[in-house]
PDB file of C-alpha atoms in Angstrom:
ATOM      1  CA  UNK A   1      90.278  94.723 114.621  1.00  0.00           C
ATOM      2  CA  UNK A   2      93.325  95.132 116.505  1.00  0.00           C
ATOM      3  CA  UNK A   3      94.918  98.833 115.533  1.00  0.00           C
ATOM      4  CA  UNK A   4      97.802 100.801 116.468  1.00  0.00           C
ATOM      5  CA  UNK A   5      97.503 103.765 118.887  1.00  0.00           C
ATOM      6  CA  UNK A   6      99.160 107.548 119.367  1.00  0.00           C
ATOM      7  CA  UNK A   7      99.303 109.648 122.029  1.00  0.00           C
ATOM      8  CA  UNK A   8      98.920 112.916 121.955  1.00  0.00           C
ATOM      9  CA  UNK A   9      96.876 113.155 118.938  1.00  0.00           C
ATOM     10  CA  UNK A  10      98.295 117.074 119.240  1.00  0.00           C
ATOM     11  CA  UNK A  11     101.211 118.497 120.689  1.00  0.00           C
ATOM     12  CA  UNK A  12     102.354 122.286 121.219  1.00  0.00           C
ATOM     13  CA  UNK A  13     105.749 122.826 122.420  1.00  0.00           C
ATOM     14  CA  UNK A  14     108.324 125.652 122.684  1.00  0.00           C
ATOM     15  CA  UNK A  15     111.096 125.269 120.339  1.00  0.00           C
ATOM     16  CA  UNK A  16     114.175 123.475 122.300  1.00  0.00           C
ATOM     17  CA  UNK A  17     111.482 121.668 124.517  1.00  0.00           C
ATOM     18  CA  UNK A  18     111.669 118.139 124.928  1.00  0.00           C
ATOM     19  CA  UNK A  19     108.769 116.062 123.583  1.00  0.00           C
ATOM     20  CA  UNK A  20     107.853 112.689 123.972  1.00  0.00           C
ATOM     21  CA  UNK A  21     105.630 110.551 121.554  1.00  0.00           C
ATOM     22  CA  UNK A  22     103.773 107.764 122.578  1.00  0.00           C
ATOM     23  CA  UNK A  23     102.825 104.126 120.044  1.00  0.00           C
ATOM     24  CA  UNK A  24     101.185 101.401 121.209  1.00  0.00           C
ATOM     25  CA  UNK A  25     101.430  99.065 118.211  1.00  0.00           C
ATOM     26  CA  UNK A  26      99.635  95.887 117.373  1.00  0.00           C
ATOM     27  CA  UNK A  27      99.947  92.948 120.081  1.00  0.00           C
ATOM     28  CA  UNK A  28     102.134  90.446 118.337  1.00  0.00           C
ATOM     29  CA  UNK A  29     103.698  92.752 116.244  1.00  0.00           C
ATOM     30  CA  UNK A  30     107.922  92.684 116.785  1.00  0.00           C
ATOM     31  CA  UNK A  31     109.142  94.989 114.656  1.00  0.00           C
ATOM     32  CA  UNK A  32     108.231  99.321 115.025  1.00  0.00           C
ATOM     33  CA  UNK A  33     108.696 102.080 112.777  1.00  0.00           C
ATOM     34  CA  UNK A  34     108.145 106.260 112.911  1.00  0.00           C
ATOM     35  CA  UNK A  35     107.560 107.979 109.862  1.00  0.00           C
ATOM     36  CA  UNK A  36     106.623 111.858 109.770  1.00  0.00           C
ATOM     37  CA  UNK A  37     104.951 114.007 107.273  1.00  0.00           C
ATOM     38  CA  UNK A  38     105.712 117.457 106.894  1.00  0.00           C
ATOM     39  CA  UNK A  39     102.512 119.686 105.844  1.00  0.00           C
ATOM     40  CA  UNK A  40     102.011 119.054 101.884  1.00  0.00           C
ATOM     41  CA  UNK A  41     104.873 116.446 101.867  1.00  0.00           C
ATOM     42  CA  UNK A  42     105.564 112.614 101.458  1.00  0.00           C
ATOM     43  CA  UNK A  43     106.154 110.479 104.245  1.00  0.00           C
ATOM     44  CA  UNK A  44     109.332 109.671 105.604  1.00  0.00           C
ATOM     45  CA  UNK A  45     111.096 107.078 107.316  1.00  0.00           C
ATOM     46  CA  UNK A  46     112.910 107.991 110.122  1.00  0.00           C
ATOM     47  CA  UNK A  47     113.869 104.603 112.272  1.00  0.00           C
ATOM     48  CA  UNK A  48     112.643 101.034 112.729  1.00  0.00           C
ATOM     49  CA  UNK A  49     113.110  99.148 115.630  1.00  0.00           C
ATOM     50  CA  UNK A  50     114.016  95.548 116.531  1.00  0.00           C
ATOM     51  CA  UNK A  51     115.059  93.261 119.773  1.00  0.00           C
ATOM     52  CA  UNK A  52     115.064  96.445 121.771  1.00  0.00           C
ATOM     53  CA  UNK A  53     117.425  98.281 119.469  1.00  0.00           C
ATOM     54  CA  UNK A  54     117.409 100.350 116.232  1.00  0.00           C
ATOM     55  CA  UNK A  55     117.652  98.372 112.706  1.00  0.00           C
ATOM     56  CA  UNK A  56     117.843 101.176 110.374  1.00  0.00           C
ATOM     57  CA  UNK A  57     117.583 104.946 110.498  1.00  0.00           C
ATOM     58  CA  UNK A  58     117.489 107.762 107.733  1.00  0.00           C
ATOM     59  CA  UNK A  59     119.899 110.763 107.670  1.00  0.00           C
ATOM     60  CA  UNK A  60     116.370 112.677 109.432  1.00  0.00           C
ATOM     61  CA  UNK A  61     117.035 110.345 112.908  1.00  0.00           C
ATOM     62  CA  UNK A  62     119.858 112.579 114.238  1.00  0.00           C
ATOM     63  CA  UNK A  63     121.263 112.695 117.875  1.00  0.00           C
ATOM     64  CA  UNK A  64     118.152 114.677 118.706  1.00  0.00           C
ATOM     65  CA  UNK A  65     116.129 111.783 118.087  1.00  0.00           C
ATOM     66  CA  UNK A  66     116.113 108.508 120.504  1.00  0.00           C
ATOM     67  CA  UNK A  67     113.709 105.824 120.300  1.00  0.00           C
ATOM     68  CA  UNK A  68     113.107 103.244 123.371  1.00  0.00           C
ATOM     69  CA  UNK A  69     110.575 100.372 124.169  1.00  0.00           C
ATOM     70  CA  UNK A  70     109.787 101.240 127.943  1.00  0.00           C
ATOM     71  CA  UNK A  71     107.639  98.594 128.726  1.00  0.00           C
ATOM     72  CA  UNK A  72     105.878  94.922 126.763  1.00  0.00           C
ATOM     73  CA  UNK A  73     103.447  97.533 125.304  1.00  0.00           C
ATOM     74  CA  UNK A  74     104.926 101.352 124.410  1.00  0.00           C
ATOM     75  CA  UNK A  75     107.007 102.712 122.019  1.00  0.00           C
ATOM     76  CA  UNK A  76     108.103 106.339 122.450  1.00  0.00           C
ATOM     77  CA  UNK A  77     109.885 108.686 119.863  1.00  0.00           C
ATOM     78  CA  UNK A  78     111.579 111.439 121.725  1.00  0.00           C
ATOM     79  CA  UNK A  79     112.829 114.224 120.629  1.00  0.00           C
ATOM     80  CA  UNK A  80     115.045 116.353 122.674  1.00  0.00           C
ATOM     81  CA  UNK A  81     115.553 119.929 121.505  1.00  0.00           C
ATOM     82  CA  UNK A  82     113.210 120.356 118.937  1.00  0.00           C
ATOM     83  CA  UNK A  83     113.193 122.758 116.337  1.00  0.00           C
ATOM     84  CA  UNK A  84     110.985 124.520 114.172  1.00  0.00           C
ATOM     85  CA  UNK A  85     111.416 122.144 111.474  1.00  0.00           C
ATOM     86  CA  UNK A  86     109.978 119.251 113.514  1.00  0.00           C
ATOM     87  CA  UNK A  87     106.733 120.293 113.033  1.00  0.00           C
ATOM     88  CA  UNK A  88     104.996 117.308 111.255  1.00  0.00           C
ATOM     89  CA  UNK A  89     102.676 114.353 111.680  1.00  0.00           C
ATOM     90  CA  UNK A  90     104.387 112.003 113.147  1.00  0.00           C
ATOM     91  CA  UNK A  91     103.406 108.261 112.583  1.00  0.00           C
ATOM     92  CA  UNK A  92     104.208 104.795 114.161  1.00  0.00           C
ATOM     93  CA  UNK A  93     103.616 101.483 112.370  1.00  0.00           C
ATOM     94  CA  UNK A  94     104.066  97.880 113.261  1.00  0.00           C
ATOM     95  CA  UNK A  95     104.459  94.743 111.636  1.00  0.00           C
ATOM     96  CA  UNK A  96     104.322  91.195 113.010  1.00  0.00           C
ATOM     97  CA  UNK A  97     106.863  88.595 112.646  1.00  0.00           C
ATOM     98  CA  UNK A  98     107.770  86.910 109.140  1.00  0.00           C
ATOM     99  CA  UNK A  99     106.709  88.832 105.628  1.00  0.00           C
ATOM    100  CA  UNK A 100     108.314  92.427 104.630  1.00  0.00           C
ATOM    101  CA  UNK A 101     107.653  95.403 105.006  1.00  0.00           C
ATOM    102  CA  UNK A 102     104.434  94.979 103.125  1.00  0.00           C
ATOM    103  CA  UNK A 103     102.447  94.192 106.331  1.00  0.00           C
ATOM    104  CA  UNK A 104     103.410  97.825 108.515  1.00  0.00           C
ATOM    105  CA  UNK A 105     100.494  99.069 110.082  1.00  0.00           C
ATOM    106  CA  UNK A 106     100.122 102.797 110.616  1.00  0.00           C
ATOM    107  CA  UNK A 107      98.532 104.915 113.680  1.00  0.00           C
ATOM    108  CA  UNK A 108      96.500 107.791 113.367  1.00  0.00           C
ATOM    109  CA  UNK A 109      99.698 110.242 114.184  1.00  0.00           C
ATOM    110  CA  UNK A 110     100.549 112.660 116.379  1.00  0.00           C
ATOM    111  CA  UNK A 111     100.416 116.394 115.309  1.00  0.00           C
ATOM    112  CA  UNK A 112     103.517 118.304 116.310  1.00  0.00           C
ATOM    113  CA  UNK A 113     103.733 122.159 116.325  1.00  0.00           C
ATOM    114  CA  UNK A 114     106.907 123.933 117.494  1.00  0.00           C
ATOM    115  CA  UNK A 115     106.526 127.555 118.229  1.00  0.00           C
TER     116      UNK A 115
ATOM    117  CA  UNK B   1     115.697 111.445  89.562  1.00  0.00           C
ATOM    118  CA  UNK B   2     113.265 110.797  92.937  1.00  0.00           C
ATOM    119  CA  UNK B   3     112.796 107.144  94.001  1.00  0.00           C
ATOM    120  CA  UNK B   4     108.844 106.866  93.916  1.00  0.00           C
ATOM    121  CA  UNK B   5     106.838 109.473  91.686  1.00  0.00           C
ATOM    122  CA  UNK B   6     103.614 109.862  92.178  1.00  0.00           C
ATOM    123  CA  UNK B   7     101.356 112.750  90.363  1.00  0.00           C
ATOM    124  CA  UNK B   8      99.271 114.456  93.075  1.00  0.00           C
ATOM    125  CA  UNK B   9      96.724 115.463  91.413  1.00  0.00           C
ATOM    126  CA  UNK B  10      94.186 116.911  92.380  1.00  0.00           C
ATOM    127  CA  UNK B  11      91.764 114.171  90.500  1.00  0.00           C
ATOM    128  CA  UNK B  12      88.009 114.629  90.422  1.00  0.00           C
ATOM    129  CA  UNK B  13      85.960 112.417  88.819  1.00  0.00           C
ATOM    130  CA  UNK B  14      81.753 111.328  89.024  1.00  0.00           C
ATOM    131  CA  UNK B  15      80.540 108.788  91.122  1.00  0.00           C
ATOM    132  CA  UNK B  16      80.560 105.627  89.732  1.00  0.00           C
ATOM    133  CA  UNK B  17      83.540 106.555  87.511  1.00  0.00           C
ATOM    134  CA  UNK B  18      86.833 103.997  87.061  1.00  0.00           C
ATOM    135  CA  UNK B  19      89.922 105.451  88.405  1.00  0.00           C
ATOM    136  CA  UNK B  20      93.347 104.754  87.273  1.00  0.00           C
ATOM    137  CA  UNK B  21      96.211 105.976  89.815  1.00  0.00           C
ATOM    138  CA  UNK B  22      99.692 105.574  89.290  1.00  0.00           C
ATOM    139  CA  UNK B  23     103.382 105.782  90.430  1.00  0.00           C
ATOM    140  CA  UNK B  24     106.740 105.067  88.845  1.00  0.00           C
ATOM    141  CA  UNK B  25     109.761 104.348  90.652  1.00  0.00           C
ATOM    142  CA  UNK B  26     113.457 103.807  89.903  1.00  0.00           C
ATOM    143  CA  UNK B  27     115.235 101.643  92.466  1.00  0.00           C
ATOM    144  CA  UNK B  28     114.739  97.974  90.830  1.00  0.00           C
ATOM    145  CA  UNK B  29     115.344  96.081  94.594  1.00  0.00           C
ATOM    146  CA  UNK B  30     111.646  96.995  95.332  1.00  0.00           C
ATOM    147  CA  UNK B  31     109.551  94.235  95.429  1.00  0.00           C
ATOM    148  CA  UNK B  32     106.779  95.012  97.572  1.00  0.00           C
ATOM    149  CA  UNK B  33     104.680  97.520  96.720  1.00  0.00           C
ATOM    150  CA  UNK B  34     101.768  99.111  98.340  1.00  0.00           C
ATOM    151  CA  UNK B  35      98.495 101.268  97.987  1.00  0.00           C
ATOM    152  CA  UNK B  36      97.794 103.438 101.585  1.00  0.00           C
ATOM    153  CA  UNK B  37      94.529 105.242 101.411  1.00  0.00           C
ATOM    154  CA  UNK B  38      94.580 108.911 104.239  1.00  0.00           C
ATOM    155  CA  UNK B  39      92.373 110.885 104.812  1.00  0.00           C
ATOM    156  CA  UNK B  40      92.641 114.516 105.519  1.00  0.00           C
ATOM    157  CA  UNK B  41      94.762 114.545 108.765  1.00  0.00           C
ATOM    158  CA  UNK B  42      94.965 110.676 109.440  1.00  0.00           C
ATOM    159  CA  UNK B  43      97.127 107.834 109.459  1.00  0.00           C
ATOM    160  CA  UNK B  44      97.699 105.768 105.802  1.00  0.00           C
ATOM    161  CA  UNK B  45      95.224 103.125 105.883  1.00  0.00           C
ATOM    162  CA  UNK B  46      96.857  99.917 104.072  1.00  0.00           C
ATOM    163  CA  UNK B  47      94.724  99.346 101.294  1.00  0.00           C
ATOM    164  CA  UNK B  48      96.530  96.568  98.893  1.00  0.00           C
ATOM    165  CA  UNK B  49      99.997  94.788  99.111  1.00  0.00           C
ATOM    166  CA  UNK B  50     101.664  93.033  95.948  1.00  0.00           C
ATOM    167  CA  UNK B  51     104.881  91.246  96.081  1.00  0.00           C
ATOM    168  CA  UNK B  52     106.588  91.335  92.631  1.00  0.00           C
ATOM    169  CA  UNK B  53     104.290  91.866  89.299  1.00  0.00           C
ATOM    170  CA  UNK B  54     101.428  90.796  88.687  1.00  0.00           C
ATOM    171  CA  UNK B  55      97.797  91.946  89.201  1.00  0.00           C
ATOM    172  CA  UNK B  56      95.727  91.918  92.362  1.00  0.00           C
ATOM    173  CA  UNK B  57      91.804  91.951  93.221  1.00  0.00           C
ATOM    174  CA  UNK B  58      90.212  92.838  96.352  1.00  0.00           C
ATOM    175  CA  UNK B  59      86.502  93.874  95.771  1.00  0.00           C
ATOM    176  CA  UNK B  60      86.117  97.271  93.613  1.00  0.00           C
ATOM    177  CA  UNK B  61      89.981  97.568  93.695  1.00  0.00           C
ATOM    178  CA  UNK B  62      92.790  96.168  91.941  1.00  0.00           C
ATOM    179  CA  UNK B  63      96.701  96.611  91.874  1.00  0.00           C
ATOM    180  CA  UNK B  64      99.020  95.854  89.081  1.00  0.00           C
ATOM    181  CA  UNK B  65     102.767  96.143  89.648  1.00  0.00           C
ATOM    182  CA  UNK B  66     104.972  96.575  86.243  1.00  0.00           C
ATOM    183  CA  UNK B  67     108.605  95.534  87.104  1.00  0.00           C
ATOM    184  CA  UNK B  68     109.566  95.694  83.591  1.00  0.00           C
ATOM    185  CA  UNK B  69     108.596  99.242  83.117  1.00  0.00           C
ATOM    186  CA  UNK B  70     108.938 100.431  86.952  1.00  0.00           C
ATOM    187  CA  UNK B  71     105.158 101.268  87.170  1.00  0.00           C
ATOM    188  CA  UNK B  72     102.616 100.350  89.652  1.00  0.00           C
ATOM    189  CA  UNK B  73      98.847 101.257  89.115  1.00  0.00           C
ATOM    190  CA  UNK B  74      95.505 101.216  91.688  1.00  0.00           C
ATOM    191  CA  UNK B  75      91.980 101.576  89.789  1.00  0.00           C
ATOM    192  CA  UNK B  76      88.907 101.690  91.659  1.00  0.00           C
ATOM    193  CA  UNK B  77      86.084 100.293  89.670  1.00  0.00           C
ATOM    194  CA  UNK B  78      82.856 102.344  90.272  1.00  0.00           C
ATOM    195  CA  UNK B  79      83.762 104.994  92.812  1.00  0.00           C
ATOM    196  CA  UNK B  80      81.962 106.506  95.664  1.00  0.00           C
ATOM    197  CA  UNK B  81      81.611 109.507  97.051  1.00  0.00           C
ATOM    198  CA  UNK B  82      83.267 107.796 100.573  1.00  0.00           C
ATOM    199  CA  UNK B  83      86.563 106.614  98.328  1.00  0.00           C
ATOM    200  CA  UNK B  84      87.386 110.433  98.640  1.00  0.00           C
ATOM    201  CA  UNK B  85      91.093 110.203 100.057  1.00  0.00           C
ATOM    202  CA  UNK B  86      94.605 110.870  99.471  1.00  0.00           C
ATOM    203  CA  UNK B  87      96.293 107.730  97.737  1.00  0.00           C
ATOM    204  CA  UNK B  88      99.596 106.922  98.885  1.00  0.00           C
ATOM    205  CA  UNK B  89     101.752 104.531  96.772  1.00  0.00           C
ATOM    206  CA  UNK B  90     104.828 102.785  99.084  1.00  0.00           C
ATOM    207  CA  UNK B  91     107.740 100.170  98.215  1.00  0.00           C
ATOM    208  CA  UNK B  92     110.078  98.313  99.885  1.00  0.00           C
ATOM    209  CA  UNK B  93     112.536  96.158  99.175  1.00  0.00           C
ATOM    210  CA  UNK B  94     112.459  92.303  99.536  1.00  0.00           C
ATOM    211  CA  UNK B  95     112.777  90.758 103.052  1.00  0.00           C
ATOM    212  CA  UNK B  96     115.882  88.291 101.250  1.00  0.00           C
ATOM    213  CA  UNK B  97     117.420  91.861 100.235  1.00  0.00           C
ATOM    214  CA  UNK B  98     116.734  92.851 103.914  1.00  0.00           C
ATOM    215  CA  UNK B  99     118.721  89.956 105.407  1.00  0.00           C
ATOM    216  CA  UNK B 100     121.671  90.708 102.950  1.00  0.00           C
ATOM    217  CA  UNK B 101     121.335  94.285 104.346  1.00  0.00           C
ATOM    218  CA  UNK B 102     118.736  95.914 102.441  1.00  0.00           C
ATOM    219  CA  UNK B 103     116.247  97.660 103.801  1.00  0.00           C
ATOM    220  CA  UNK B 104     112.808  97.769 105.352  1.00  0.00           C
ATOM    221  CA  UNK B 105     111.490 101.214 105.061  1.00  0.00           C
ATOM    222  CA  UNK B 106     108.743 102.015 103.398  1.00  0.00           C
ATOM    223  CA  UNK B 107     109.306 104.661 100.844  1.00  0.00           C
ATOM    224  CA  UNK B 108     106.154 106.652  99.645  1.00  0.00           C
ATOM    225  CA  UNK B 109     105.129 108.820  96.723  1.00  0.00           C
ATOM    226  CA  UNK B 110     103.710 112.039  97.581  1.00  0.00           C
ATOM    227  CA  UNK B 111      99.997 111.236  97.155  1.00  0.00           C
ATOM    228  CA  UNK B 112      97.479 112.292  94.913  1.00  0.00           C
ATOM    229  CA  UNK B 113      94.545 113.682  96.288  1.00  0.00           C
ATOM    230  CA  UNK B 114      90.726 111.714  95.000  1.00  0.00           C
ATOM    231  CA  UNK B 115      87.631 113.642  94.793  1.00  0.00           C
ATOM    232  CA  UNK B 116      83.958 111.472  93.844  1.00  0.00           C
ATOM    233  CA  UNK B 117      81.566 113.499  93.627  1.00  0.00           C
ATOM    234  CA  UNK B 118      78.547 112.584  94.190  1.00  0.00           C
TER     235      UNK B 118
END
């Protein structure tokens, strides 16, 4: 069964490091998401993705926060200066064309820790 | 008042015992609504989808969606020891909302945490 993929599944970093998070959603799936988690806390949208540009983004996605489509395959959240408070899981999803959000798709997640 | 609430829990209940989990929301252009299972330090694993109200079957599980009162439910009919998980309710709003310029994200409740025991 055809699943989305992380990379890393962990990630240390020194706070104002750069980080990059890698997705490889489903296939056929157009449109991409990234949620996070915070320890002991729902999870939150932070951006979707469509046609090679952003569709939506919550008050979370801030300048630090870009979002690209390198390649027919990746999907990278990066986050430029991060911060102690960007220690999370963070998760992409993917849906395929046609239906609503009903059909997103999550990956396993990437564990962030900022020191 | 929060958009989904969900009450975390913890529940533990016997194997073989019908569970009844819950959420109530408050934005009324929801009309997809879904039940993620996780488990401890993984991704939400998309368990059931309803659009609308209505009830919904898929082998020991079933989803009913209360627009009226703003309710969704997910019981499990005769747990196991292996449906041990953190439930994860999620709406969204409808994709004609979305092309009036609604939106897609999936909002979740917090989870409530499911212990069978065998």
């Amino acid at each position: 069964e055809p699943e989305v993929t992380q990379t890393p599944s962990h990630q240390v970093t020194q706070m104002g490091q750069e980080v990059i998070l890698r997705c490889v959603p489903i296939s056929n799936h157009l449109y991409f998401y990234w949620y996070r988690q915070i320890l002991g806390q729902k999870v939150e949208f932070l951006v979707s993705f469509y046609n090679n540009e952003i569709s939506e983004k919550s008050e979370i996605f801030d300048d630090q926060f870009s979002v690209e489509r390198p390649d027919g395959s990746n999907f990278t959240l990066k986050i430029r200066s991060t911060k102690l408070e960007d220690s999370a899981m963070y998760f992409c999803a993917s849906r395929e064309i046609g239906g609503a959000g009903e059909t997103q798709y999550f990956g396993p997640g990437t564990r962030l820790l900022v020191l | 008042q929060k958009e989904v609430e969900q009450d975390p829990g913890p529940l533990s209940v016997p194997e073989g015992a019908i569970v009844s989990l819950n959420c109530t929301y408050s934005n009324s252009a929801f009309q997809y609504f879904m039940w993620y299972r996780q488990y401890s330090r993984k991704g939400p694993e998309l368990l059931m989808y309803t659009y609308s109200s209505g009830n919904k079957e898929d082998g020991r599980f079933t989803a009913q969606v209360d627009k009226s009162s703003k309710y969704i439910s997910l019981f499990i009919r005769d747990s196991q020891p292996s449906d041990s998980a953190t439930y994860l309710c999620a709406m969204t709003m409808s994709y004609i909302t979305l092309n009036q310029g609604g939106s897609e994200k999936l909002v979740f409740g917090k989870g409530t945490k499911l212990t069978v025991n065998p």
